[in-house]
Tab-separated table of N, CA and C in Angstrom:
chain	number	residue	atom	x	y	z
K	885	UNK	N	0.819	-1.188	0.000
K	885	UNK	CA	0.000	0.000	0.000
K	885	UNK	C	0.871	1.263	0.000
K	886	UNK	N	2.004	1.109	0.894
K	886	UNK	CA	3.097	2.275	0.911
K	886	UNK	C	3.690	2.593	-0.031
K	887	UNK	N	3.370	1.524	-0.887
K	887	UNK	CA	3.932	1.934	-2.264
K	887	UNK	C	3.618	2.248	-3.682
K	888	UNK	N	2.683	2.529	-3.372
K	888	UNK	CA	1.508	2.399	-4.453
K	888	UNK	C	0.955	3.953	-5.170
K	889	UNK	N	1.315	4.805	-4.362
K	889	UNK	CA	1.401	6.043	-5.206
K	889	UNK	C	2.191	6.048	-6.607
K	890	UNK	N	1.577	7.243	-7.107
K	890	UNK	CA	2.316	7.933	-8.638
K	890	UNK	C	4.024	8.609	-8.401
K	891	UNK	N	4.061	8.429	-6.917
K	891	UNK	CA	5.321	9.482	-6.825
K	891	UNK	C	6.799	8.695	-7.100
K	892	UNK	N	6.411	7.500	-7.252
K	892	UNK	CA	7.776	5.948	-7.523
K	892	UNK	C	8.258	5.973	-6.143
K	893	UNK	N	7.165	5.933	-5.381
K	893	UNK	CA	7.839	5.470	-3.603
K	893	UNK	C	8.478	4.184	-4.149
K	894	UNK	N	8.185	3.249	-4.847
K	894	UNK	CA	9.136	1.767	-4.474
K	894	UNK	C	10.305	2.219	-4.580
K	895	UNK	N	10.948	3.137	-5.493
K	895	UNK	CA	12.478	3.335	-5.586
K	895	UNK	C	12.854	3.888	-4.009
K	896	UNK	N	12.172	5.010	-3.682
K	896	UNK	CA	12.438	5.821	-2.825
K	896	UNK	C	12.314	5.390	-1.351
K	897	UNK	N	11.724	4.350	-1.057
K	897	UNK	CA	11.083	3.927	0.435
K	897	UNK	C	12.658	2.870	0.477
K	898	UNK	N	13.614	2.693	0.113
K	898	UNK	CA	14.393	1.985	0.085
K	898	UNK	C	15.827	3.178	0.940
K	899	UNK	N	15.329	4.332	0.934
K	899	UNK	CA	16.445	5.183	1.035
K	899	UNK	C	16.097	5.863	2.582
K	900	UNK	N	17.134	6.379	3.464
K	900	UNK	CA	17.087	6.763	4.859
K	900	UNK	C	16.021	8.177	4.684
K	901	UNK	N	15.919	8.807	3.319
K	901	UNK	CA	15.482	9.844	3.888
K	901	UNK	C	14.159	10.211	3.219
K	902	UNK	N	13.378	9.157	2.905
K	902	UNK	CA	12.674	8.724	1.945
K	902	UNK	C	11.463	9.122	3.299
K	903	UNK	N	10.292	10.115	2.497
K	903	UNK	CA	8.611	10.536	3.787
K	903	UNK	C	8.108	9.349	3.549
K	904	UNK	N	8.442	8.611	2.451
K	904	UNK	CA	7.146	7.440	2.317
K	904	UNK	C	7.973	6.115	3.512
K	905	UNK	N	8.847	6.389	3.748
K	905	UNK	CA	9.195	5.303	4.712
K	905	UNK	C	9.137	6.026	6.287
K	906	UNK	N	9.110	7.255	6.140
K	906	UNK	CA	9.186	7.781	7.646
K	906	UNK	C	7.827	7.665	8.242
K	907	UNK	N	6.654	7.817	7.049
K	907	UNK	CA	5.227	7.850	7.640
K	907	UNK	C	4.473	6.417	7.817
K	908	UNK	N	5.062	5.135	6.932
K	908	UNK	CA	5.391	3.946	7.559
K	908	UNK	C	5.455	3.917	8.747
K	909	UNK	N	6.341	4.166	9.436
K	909	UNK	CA	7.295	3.719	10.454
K	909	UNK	C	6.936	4.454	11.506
K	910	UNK	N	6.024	5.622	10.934
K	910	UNK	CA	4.914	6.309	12.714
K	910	UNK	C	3.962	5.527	12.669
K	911	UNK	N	3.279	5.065	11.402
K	911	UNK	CA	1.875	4.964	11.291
K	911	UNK	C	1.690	3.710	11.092
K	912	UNK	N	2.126	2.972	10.735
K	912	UNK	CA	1.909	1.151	10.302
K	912	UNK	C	1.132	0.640	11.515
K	913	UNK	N	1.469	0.966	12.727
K	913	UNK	CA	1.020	0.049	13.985
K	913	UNK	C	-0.362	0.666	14.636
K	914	UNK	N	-1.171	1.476	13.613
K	914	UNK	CA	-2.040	1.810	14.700
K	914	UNK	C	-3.499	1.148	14.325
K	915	UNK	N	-3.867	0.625	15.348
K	915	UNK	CA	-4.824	-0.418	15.150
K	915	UNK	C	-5.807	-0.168	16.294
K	916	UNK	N	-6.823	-1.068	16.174
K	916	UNK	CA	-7.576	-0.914	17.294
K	916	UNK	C	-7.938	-1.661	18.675
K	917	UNK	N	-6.875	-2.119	18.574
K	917	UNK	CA	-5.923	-2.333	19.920
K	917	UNK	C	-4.486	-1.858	20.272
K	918	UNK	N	-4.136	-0.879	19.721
K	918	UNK	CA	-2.666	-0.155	19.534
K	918	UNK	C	-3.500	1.258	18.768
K	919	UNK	N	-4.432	2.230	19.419
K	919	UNK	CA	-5.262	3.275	18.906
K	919	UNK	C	-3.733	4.868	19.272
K	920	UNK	N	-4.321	5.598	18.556
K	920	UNK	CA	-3.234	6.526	18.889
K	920	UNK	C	-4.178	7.573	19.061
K	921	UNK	N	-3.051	8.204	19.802
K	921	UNK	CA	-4.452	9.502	20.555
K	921	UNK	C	-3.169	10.361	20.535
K	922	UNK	N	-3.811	11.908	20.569
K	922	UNK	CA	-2.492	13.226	20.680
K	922	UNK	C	-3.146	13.901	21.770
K	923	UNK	N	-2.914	13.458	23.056
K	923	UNK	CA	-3.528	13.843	24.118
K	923	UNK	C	-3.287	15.432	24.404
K	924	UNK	N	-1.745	16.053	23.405
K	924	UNK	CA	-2.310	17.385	24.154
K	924	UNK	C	-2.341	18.840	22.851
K	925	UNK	N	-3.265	18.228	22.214
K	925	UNK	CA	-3.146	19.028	21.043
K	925	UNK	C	-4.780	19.324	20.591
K	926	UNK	N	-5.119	19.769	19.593
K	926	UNK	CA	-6.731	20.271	19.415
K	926	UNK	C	-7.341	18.649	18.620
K	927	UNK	N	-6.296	17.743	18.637
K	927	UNK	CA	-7.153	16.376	18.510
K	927	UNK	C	-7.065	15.152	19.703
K	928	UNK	N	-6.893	15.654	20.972
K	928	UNK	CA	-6.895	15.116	22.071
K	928	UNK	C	-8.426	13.904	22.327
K	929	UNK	N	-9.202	14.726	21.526
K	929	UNK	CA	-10.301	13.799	22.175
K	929	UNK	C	-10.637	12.499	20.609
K	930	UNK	N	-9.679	12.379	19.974
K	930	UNK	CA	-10.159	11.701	19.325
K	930	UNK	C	-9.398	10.766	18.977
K	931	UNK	N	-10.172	8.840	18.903
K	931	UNK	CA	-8.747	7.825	19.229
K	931	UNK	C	-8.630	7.226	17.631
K	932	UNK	N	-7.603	7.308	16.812
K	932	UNK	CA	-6.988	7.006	15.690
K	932	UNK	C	-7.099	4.977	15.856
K	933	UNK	N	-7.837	4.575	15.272
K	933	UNK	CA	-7.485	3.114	15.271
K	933	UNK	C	-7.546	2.758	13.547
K	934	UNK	N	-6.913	3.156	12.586
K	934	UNK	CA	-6.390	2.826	11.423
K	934	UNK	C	-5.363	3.373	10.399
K	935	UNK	N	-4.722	3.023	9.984
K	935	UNK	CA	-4.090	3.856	9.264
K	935	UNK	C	-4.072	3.466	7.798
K	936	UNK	N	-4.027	4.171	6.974
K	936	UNK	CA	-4.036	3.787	5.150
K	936	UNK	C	-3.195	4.463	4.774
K	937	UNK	N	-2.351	3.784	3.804
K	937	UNK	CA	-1.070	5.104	2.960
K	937	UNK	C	-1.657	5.207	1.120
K	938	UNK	N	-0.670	5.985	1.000
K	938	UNK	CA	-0.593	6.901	-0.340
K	938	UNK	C	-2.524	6.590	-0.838
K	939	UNK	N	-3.225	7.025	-0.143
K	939	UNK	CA	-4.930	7.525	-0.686
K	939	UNK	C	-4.773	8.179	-1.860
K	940	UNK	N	-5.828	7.732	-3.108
K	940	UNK	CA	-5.991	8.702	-4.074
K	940	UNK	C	-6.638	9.797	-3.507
K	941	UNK	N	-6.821	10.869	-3.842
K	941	UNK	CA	-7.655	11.960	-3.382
K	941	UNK	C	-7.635	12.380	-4.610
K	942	UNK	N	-8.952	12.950	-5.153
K	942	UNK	CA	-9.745	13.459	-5.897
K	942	UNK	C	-9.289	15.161	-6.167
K	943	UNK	N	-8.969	15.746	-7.131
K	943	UNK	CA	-8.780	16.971	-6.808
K	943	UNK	C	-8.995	17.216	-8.016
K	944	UNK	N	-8.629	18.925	-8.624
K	944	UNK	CA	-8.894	19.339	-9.384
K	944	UNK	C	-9.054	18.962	-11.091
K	945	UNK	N	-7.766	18.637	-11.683
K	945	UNK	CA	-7.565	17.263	-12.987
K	945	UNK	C	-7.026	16.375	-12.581
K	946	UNK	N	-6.289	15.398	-12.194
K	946	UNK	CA	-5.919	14.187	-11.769
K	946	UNK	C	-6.032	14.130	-10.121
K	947	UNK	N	-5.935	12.705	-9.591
K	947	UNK	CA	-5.920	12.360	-8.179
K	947	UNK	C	-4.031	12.768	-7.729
K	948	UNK	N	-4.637	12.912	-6.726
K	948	UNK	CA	-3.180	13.471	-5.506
K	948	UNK	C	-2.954	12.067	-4.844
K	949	UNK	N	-1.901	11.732	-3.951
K	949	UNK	CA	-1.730	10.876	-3.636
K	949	UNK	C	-1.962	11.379	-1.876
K	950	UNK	N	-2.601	11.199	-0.857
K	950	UNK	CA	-2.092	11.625	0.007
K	950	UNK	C	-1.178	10.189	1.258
K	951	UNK	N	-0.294	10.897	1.544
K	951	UNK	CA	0.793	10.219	2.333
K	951	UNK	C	0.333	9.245	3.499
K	952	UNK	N	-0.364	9.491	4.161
K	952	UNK	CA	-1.492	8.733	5.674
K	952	UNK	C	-2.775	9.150	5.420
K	953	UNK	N	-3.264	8.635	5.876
K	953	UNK	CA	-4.928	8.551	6.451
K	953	UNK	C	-5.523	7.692	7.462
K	954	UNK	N	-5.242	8.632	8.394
K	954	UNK	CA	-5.832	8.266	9.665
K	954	UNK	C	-7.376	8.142	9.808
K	955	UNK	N	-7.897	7.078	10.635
K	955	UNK	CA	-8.811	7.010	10.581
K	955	UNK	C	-9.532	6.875	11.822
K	956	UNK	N	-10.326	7.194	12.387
K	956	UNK	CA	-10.470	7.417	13.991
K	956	UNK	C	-12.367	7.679	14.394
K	957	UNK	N	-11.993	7.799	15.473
K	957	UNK	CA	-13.773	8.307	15.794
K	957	UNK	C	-13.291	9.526	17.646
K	958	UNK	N	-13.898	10.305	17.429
K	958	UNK	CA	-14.085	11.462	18.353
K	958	UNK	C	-15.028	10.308	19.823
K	959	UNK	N	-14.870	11.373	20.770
K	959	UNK	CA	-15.501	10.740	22.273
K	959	UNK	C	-16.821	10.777	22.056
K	960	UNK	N	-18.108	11.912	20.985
K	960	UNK	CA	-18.974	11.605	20.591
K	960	UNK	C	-19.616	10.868	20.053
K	961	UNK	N	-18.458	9.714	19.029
K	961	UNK	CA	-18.902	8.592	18.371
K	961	UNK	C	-19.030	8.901	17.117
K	962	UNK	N	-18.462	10.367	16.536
K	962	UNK	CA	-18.545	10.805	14.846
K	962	UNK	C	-16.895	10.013	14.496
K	963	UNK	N	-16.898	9.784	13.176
K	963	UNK	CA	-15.755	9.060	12.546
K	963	UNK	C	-15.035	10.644	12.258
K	964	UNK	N	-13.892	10.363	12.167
K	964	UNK	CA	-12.963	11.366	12.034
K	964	UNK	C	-11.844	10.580	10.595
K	965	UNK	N	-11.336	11.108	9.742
K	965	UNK	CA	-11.004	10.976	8.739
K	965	UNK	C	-9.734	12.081	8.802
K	966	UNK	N	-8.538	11.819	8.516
K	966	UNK	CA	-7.521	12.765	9.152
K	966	UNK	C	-6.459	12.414	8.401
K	967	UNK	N	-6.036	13.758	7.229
K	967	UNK	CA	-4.837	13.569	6.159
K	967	UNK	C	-4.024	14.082	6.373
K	968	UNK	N	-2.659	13.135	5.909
K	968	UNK	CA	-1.291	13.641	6.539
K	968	UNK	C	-0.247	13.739	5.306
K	969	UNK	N	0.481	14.524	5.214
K	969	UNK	CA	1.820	14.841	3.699
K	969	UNK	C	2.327	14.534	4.926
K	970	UNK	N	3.561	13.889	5.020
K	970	UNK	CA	4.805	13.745	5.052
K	970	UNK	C	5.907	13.686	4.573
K	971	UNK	N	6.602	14.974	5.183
K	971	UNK	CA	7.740	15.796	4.908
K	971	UNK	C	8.870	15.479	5.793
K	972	UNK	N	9.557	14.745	5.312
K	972	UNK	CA	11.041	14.575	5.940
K	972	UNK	C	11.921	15.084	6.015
K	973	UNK	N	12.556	14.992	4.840
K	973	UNK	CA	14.096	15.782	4.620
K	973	UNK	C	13.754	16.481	3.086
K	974	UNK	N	12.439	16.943	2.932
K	974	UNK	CA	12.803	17.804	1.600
K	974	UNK	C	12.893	19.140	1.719
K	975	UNK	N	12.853	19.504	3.090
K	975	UNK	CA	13.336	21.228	3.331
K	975	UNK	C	14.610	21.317	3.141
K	976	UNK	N	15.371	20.038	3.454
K	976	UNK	CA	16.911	20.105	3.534
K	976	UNK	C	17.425	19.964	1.958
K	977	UNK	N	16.709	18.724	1.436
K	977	UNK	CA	16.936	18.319	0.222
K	977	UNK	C	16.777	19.373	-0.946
K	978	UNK	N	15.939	20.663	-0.646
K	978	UNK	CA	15.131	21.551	-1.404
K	978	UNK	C	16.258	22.929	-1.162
K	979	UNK	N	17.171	22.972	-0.159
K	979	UNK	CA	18.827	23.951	-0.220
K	979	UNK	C	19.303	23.551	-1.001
K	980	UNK	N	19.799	24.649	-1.808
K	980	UNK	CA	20.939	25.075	-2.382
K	980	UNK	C	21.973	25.718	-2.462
K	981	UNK	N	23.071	25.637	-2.527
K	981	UNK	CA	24.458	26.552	-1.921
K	981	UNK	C	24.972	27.421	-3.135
K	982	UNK	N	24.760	28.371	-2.439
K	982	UNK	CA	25.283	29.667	-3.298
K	982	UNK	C	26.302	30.629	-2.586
K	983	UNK	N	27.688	30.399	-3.066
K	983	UNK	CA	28.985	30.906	-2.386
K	983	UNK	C	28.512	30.196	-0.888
K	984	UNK	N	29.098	30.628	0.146
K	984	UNK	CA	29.350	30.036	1.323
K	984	UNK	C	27.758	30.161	2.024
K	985	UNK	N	26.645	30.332	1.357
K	985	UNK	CA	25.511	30.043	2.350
K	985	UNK	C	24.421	29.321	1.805
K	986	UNK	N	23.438	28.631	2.193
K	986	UNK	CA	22.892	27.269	1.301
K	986	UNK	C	21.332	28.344	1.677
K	987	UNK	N	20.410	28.148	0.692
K	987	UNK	CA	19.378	28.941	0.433
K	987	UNK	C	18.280	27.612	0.116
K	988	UNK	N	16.879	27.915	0.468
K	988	UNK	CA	15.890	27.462	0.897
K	988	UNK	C	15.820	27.650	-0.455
K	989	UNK	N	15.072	26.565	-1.175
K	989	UNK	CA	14.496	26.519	-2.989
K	989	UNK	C	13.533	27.549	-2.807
K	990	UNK	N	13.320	28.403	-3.980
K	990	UNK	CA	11.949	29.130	-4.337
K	990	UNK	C	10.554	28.558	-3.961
K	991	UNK	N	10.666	27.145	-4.172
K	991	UNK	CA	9.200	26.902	-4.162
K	991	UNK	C	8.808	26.375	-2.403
K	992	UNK	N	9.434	26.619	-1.630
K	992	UNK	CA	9.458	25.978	-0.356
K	992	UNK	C	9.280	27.516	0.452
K	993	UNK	N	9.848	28.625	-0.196
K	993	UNK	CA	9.800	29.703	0.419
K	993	UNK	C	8.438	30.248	-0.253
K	994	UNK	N	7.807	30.275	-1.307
K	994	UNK	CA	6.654	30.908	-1.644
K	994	UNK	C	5.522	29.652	-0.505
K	995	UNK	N	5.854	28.711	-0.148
K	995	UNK	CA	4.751	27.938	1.044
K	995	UNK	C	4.777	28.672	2.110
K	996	UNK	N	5.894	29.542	2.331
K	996	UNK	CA	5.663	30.323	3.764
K	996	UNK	C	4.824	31.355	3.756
K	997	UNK	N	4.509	31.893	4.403
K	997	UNK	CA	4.090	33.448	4.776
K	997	UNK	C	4.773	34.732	4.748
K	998	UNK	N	6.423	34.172	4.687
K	998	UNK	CA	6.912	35.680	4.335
K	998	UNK	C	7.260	35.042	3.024
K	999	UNK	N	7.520	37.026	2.156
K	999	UNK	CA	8.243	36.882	1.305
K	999	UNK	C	9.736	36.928	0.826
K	1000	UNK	N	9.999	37.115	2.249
K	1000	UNK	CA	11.651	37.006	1.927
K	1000	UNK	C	12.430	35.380	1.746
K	1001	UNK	N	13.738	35.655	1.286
K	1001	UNK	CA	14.242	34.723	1.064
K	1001	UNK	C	15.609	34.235	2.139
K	1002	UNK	N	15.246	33.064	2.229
K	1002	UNK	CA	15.661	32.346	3.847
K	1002	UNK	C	17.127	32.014	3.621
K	1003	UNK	N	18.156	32.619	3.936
K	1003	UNK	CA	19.182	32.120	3.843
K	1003	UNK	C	20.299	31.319	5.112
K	1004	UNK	N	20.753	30.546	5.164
K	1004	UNK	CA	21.804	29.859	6.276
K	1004	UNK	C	22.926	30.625	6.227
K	1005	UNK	N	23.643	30.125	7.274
K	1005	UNK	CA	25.304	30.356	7.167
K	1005	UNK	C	26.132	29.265	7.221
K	1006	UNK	N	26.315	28.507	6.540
K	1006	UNK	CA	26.951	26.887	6.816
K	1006	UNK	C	28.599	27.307	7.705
């Protein structure tokens, strides 16, 4: 199932820094006897007992792949449905070094809120 997206996870889930193996490796075990709960966050009250990887999702011209899908029910007894991208190492992977300081890619800095451009000091 982890591998089954459009994005060629089989090549990639083979490598240390690969999201399709990191979101594996949170999410594979949650079941409903092994339920996961985020006791101190705005989904505290609700217990996760499934997990599904790379989901088609429906979007504008072709399907998206999304990374997890949690699947759960709230203390009221409504099902909760809960999508996750996982992002590993492509903030790191997405620098580039220009003279002595490595710079955040264009397209990682237009996801932020500012418009400036993020530079390091290696």
């Amino acid at each position: 199932m982890v591998c089954s997206g459009s994005g060629d996870e089989i090549k990639k889930i083979t490598t240390l820094h690969s999201s399709s193996l990191c979101a594996l490796l949170f999410f594979y075990n949650v079941t409903k006897t092994n339920k996961l709960i985020f006791p101190y966050s705005e989904l505290h009250d609700i217990e996760f007992y499934d997990s599904l990887f790379e989901v088609k999702n429906q979007v504008i011209r072709s399907p998206s792949n999304i990374d997890v899908v949690l699947i759960g029910e709230n203390k009221k007894g409504s099902k909760v449905i809960f999508f996750l991208e996982s992002k590993f190492s492509e903030y790191i992977l997405g620098i580039n070094k220009k003279g002595d300081k490595f710079e955040l890619g264009k397209s990682y800095v237009d996801l932020c809120d500012t418009k400036k451009n993020i530079a390091m000091k290696y």
